[in-house]
Amino acid sequence: MRIIRTPEISAIYFGLLESGYEFYTIERSAGHVGVLQAFRGKEDASGFFSGTKQQTCEVYPYWPRAFILETAALFLNENCTGFRDKEALYRRIRGAGTITDRERGNELWEWLDGFPKALIQVLGSDSFSAYMEWEKQWTDRQNEAYRKELSLIARILDHCISRYRSPVKEIRICINPIKCVYSSDYHLEGDSFLFTSGAFRTESVIHEFLHHIVHPFTEELKPMILERRPADETIDESYYQEGSDSGILNAFEETVVRSLTEAVIHEDYPGDLTDYIRMILEKNAKR
């Protein structure tokens, strides 16, 4: 298992960097920040990427649109001139329980139509080519630094795939040096799992992977979860989506995944996830 580079995702964050993205500086060394600052302003930034920043998530205003762009990159055709299946992309975004209805209104779809053109502009720029040369060296150093951790992740996830009957056959870990170090996402496309983040953390990779394993179990227990409406003070309020049903389910899944991550990272694998989730539900249910 190795950390990979994905040019389309790299281009997304380079476009954001050129459009005022400020989260690349958090917990980065002065040298790292200096290198990225040297790439800024070399090209006319597409106004498209400025539209990624919204006001719906106070702690990270690039949620959910940066995540949506990553998702959209997986649906581009071979030469990135358009989407190979726009309807499938729209269904994926509409079905994402972590995105609220107001975050995926008509304005989103109109904005997203401009993505292929804006991405091609970045991919074809001289400054992006120079940046990618640096990113390759940076990624190589990441792979060298985290060899043991990558081996541990491979062992744990292989065990989870077998024990919990995951459909995943391919795991890709994409760490981007511009993306916020606190922002981690995953994309499940058939039997391929893609993890993206701004920093490598063993727990983050495992955590995001476990979401697709836990989700069907929370769906199965949905009536019971909504009846008991569990609350967890350690979960940020944004997960609850103002107390909506989808928010309750979203927050509870996060609670379960955090607990399960803590267990499996110590290679302690619960046998029956339904019983495991019921136990957590009892603990967090409102009395």
PDB file of N, CA and C in Angstrom, residues 98 153 156-157 160 173 182-187 193-197 201-215 232 234-235 239 250-265:
ATOM      1  N   THR A  98     -24.643  13.445   4.437  1.00  0.00           N
ATOM      2  CA  THR A  98     -23.886  14.482   5.139  1.00  0.00           C
ATOM      3  C   THR A  98     -24.071  15.863   4.516  1.00  0.00           C
ATOM      4  N   ILE A 153      -2.121  -0.274   8.307  1.00  0.00           N
ATOM      5  CA  ILE A 153      -3.430   0.019   7.721  1.00  0.00           C
ATOM      6  C   ILE A 153      -3.851  -1.109   6.788  1.00  0.00           C
ATOM      7  N   ILE A 156      -5.027  -4.108   8.885  1.00  0.00           N
ATOM      8  CA  ILE A 156      -6.302  -3.883   9.565  1.00  0.00           C
ATOM      9  C   ILE A 156      -7.462  -3.864   8.577  1.00  0.00           C
ATOM     10  N   LEU A 157      -7.287  -3.159   7.469  1.00  0.00           N
ATOM     11  CA  LEU A 157      -8.385  -3.047   6.504  1.00  0.00           C
ATOM     12  C   LEU A 157      -8.647  -4.366   5.803  1.00  0.00           C
ATOM     13  N   CYS A 160     -10.807  -6.166   8.179  1.00  0.00           N
ATOM     14  CA  CYS A 160     -12.168  -5.611   8.202  1.00  0.00           C
ATOM     15  C   CYS A 160     -12.945  -6.027   6.953  1.00  0.00           C
ATOM     16  N   ILE A 173      -5.020   5.757  -1.178  1.00  0.00           N
ATOM     17  CA  ILE A 173      -4.831   6.807  -0.178  1.00  0.00           C
ATOM     18  C   ILE A 173      -4.184   8.001  -0.867  1.00  0.00           C
ATOM     19  N   TYR A 182      -7.069  18.912   8.588  1.00  0.00           N
ATOM     20  CA  TYR A 182      -8.181  18.376   9.374  1.00  0.00           C
ATOM     21  C   TYR A 182      -9.333  17.874   8.515  1.00  0.00           C
ATOM     22  N   SER A 183      -9.207  18.004   7.206  1.00  0.00           N
ATOM     23  CA  SER A 183     -10.279  17.601   6.302  1.00  0.00           C
ATOM     24  C   SER A 183      -9.963  16.232   5.704  1.00  0.00           C
ATOM     25  N   SER A 184     -10.778  15.236   6.032  1.00  0.00           N
ATOM     26  CA  SER A 184     -10.624  13.891   5.493  1.00  0.00           C
ATOM     27  C   SER A 184     -11.946  13.441   4.894  1.00  0.00           C
ATOM     28  N   ASP A 185     -11.886  12.833   3.718  1.00  0.00           N
ATOM     29  CA  ASP A 185     -13.085  12.383   3.022  1.00  0.00           C
ATOM     30  C   ASP A 185     -12.828  11.014   2.406  1.00  0.00           C
ATOM     31  N   TYR A 186     -13.915  10.347   2.061  1.00  0.00           N
ATOM     32  CA  TYR A 186     -13.757   9.101   1.320  1.00  0.00           C
ATOM     33  C   TYR A 186     -14.784   9.041   0.193  1.00  0.00           C
ATOM     34  N   HIS A 187     -14.420   8.283  -0.830  1.00  0.00           N
ATOM     35  CA  HIS A 187     -15.283   8.086  -1.986  1.00  0.00           C
ATOM     36  C   HIS A 187     -15.297   6.600  -2.307  1.00  0.00           C
ATOM     37  N   PHE A 193     -12.133   2.071  -3.069  1.00  0.00           N
ATOM     38  CA  PHE A 193     -12.239   3.024  -1.962  1.00  0.00           C
ATOM     39  C   PHE A 193     -11.108   4.039  -2.087  1.00  0.00           C
ATOM     40  N   LEU A 194     -11.468   5.320  -2.122  1.00  0.00           N
ATOM     41  CA  LEU A 194     -10.485   6.394  -2.213  1.00  0.00           C
ATOM     42  C   LEU A 194     -10.578   7.265  -0.970  1.00  0.00           C
ATOM     43  N   PHE A 195      -9.476   7.384  -0.243  1.00  0.00           N
ATOM     44  CA  PHE A 195      -9.377   8.256   0.921  1.00  0.00           C
ATOM     45  C   PHE A 195      -8.598   9.498   0.522  1.00  0.00           C
ATOM     46  N   THR A 196      -9.092  10.678   0.904  1.00  0.00           N
ATOM     47  CA  THR A 196      -8.378  11.925   0.630  1.00  0.00           C
ATOM     48  C   THR A 196      -8.255  12.738   1.905  1.00  0.00           C
ATOM     49  N   SER A 197      -7.112  13.384   2.071  1.00  0.00           N
ATOM     50  CA  SER A 197      -6.904  14.236   3.231  1.00  0.00           C
ATOM     51  C   SER A 197      -5.728  15.163   2.961  1.00  0.00           C
ATOM     52  N   ARG A 201      -2.796  10.351   8.603  1.00  0.00           N
ATOM     53  CA  ARG A 201      -3.018   9.870   9.957  1.00  0.00           C
ATOM     54  C   ARG A 201      -3.648   8.492   9.860  1.00  0.00           C
ATOM     55  N   THR A 202      -3.032   7.530  10.517  1.00  0.00           N
ATOM     56  CA  THR A 202      -3.524   6.156  10.470  1.00  0.00           C
ATOM     57  C   THR A 202      -4.993   6.087  10.876  1.00  0.00           C
ATOM     58  N   GLU A 203      -5.333   6.768  11.976  1.00  0.00           N
ATOM     59  CA  GLU A 203      -6.700   6.728  12.487  1.00  0.00           C
ATOM     60  C   GLU A 203      -7.693   7.283  11.470  1.00  0.00           C
ATOM     61  N   SER A 204      -7.303   8.316  10.742  1.00  0.00           N
ATOM     62  CA  SER A 204      -8.215   8.944   9.778  1.00  0.00           C
ATOM     63  C   SER A 204      -8.548   8.007   8.629  1.00  0.00           C
ATOM     64  N   VAL A 205      -7.540   7.313   8.134  1.00  0.00           N
ATOM     65  CA  VAL A 205      -7.778   6.377   7.031  1.00  0.00           C
ATOM     66  C   VAL A 205      -8.747   5.281   7.478  1.00  0.00           C
ATOM     67  N   ILE A 206      -8.472   4.701   8.636  1.00  0.00           N
ATOM     68  CA  ILE A 206      -9.323   3.626   9.146  1.00  0.00           C
ATOM     69  C   ILE A 206     -10.731   4.149   9.433  1.00  0.00           C
ATOM     70  N   HIS A 207     -10.818   5.318  10.039  1.00  0.00           N
ATOM     71  CA  HIS A 207     -12.116   5.923  10.358  1.00  0.00           C
ATOM     72  C   HIS A 207     -12.976   6.085   9.109  1.00  0.00           C
ATOM     73  N   GLU A 208     -12.422   6.697   8.074  1.00  0.00           N
ATOM     74  CA  GLU A 208     -13.203   6.926   6.865  1.00  0.00           C
ATOM     75  C   GLU A 208     -13.583   5.610   6.204  1.00  0.00           C
ATOM     76  N   PHE A 209     -12.687   4.633   6.231  1.00  0.00           N
ATOM     77  CA  PHE A 209     -12.993   3.335   5.645  1.00  0.00           C
ATOM     78  C   PHE A 209     -14.175   2.678   6.357  1.00  0.00           C
ATOM     79  N   LEU A 210     -14.218   2.789   7.672  1.00  0.00           N
ATOM     80  CA  LEU A 210     -15.264   2.113   8.448  1.00  0.00           C
ATOM     81  C   LEU A 210     -16.651   2.698   8.216  1.00  0.00           C
ATOM     82  N   HIS A 211     -16.734   3.915   7.693  1.00  0.00           N
ATOM     83  CA  HIS A 211     -18.053   4.510   7.443  1.00  0.00           C
ATOM     84  C   HIS A 211     -18.880   3.633   6.504  1.00  0.00           C
ATOM     85  N   HIS A 212     -18.254   3.136   5.431  1.00  0.00           N
ATOM     86  CA  HIS A 212     -19.046   2.350   4.468  1.00  0.00           C
ATOM     87  C   HIS A 212     -19.424   0.987   5.031  1.00  0.00           C
ATOM     88  N   ILE A 213     -18.711   0.521   6.044  1.00  0.00           N
ATOM     89  CA  ILE A 213     -19.065  -0.732   6.706  1.00  0.00           C
ATOM     90  C   ILE A 213     -20.208  -0.509   7.695  1.00  0.00           C
ATOM     91  N   VAL A 214     -20.139   0.577   8.454  1.00  0.00           N
ATOM     92  CA  VAL A 214     -21.140   0.858   9.487  1.00  0.00           C
ATOM     93  C   VAL A 214     -22.466   1.323   8.885  1.00  0.00           C
ATOM     94  N   HIS A 215     -22.414   2.057   7.779  1.00  0.00           N
ATOM     95  CA  HIS A 215     -23.619   2.699   7.239  1.00  0.00           C
ATOM     96  C   HIS A 215     -24.788   1.729   7.017  1.00  0.00           C
ATOM     97  N   ASP A 232     -24.632  12.703  21.439  1.00  0.00           N
ATOM     98  CA  ASP A 232     -23.236  12.517  21.853  1.00  0.00           C
ATOM     99  C   ASP A 232     -22.587  13.893  21.920  1.00  0.00           C
ATOM    100  N   THR A 234     -19.661  14.767  22.305  1.00  0.00           N
ATOM    101  CA  THR A 234     -18.346  14.898  21.672  1.00  0.00           C
ATOM    102  C   THR A 234     -18.443  15.144  20.165  1.00  0.00           C
ATOM    103  N   ILE A 235     -19.652  15.034  19.617  1.00  0.00           N
ATOM    104  CA  ILE A 235     -19.861  15.227  18.182  1.00  0.00           C
ATOM    105  C   ILE A 235     -20.233  16.681  17.922  1.00  0.00           C
ATOM    106  N   TYR A 239     -22.965  18.065  12.653  1.00  0.00           N
ATOM    107  CA  TYR A 239     -23.364  16.718  12.234  1.00  0.00           C
ATOM    108  C   TYR A 239     -24.864  16.510  12.384  1.00  0.00           C
ATOM    109  N   ASN A 250     -26.794  10.752  10.821  1.00  0.00           N
ATOM    110  CA  ASN A 250     -25.438  11.140  10.450  1.00  0.00           C
ATOM    111  C   ASN A 250     -24.539  11.209  11.683  1.00  0.00           C
ATOM    112  N   ALA A 251     -25.035  11.863  12.730  1.00  0.00           N
ATOM    113  CA  ALA A 251     -24.246  12.022  13.954  1.00  0.00           C
ATOM    114  C   ALA A 251     -24.038  10.684  14.660  1.00  0.00           C
ATOM    115  N   PHE A 252     -25.084   9.858  14.687  1.00  0.00           N
ATOM    116  CA  PHE A 252     -24.948   8.568  15.362  1.00  0.00           C
ATOM    117  C   PHE A 252     -23.958   7.667  14.626  1.00  0.00           C
ATOM    118  N   GLU A 253     -24.007   7.682  13.305  1.00  0.00           N
ATOM    119  CA  GLU A 253     -23.033   6.902  12.539  1.00  0.00           C
ATOM    120  C   GLU A 253     -21.613   7.352  12.878  1.00  0.00           C
ATOM    121  N   GLU A 254     -21.411   8.656  13.005  1.00  0.00           N
ATOM    122  CA  GLU A 254     -20.098   9.174  13.363  1.00  0.00           C
ATOM    123  C   GLU A 254     -19.674   8.669  14.742  1.00  0.00           C
ATOM    124  N   THR A 255     -20.597   8.642  15.690  1.00  0.00           N
ATOM    125  CA  THR A 255     -20.300   8.117  17.023  1.00  0.00           C
ATOM    126  C   THR A 255     -19.850   6.659  16.951  1.00  0.00           C
ATOM    127  N   VAL A 256     -20.583   5.856  16.190  1.00  0.00           N
ATOM    128  CA  VAL A 256     -20.261   4.436  16.064  1.00  0.00           C
ATOM    129  C   VAL A 256     -18.900   4.250  15.404  1.00  0.00           C
ATOM    130  N   VAL A 257     -18.661   4.997  14.330  1.00  0.00           N
ATOM    131  CA  VAL A 257     -17.399   4.852  13.599  1.00  0.00           C
ATOM    132  C   VAL A 257     -16.213   5.240  14.476  1.00  0.00           C
ATOM    133  N   ARG A 258     -16.369   6.285  15.277  1.00  0.00           N
ATOM    134  CA  ARG A 258     -15.280   6.679  16.175  1.00  0.00           C
ATOM    135  C   ARG A 258     -14.971   5.566  17.172  1.00  0.00           C
ATOM    136  N   SER A 259     -16.015   4.961  17.717  1.00  0.00           N
ATOM    137  CA  SER A 259     -15.829   3.883  18.685  1.00  0.00           C
ATOM    138  C   SER A 259     -15.189   2.666  18.026  1.00  0.00           C
ATOM    139  N   LEU A 260     -15.675   2.305  16.847  1.00  0.00           N
ATOM    140  CA  LEU A 260     -15.151   1.137  16.146  1.00  0.00           C
ATOM    141  C   LEU A 260     -13.710   1.363  15.695  1.00  0.00           C
ATOM    142  N   THR A 261     -13.389   2.577  15.305  1.00  0.00           N
ATOM    143  CA  THR A 261     -12.014   2.902  14.914  1.00  0.00           C
ATOM    144  C   THR A 261     -11.067   2.656  16.078  1.00  0.00           C
ATOM    145  N   GLU A 262     -11.466   3.119  17.260  1.00  0.00           N
ATOM    146  CA  GLU A 262     -10.640   2.936  18.460  1.00  0.00           C
ATOM    147  C   GLU A 262     -10.418   1.459  18.740  1.00  0.00           C
ATOM    148  N   ALA A 263     -11.416   0.644  18.468  1.00  0.00           N
ATOM    149  CA  ALA A 263     -11.284  -0.797  18.720  1.00  0.00           C
ATOM    150  C   ALA A 263     -10.360  -1.463  17.705  1.00  0.00           C
ATOM    151  N   VAL A 264     -10.640  -1.261  16.416  1.00  0.00           N
ATOM    152  CA  VAL A 264      -9.893  -2.023  15.408  1.00  0.00           C
ATOM    153  C   VAL A 264      -8.452  -1.554  15.267  1.00  0.00           C
ATOM    154  N   ILE A 265      -8.174  -0.293  15.606  1.00  0.00           N
ATOM    155  CA  ILE A 265      -6.788   0.164  15.513  1.00  0.00           C
ATOM    156  C   ILE A 265      -5.905  -0.568  16.512  1.00  0.00           C
TER     157      ILE A 265
END
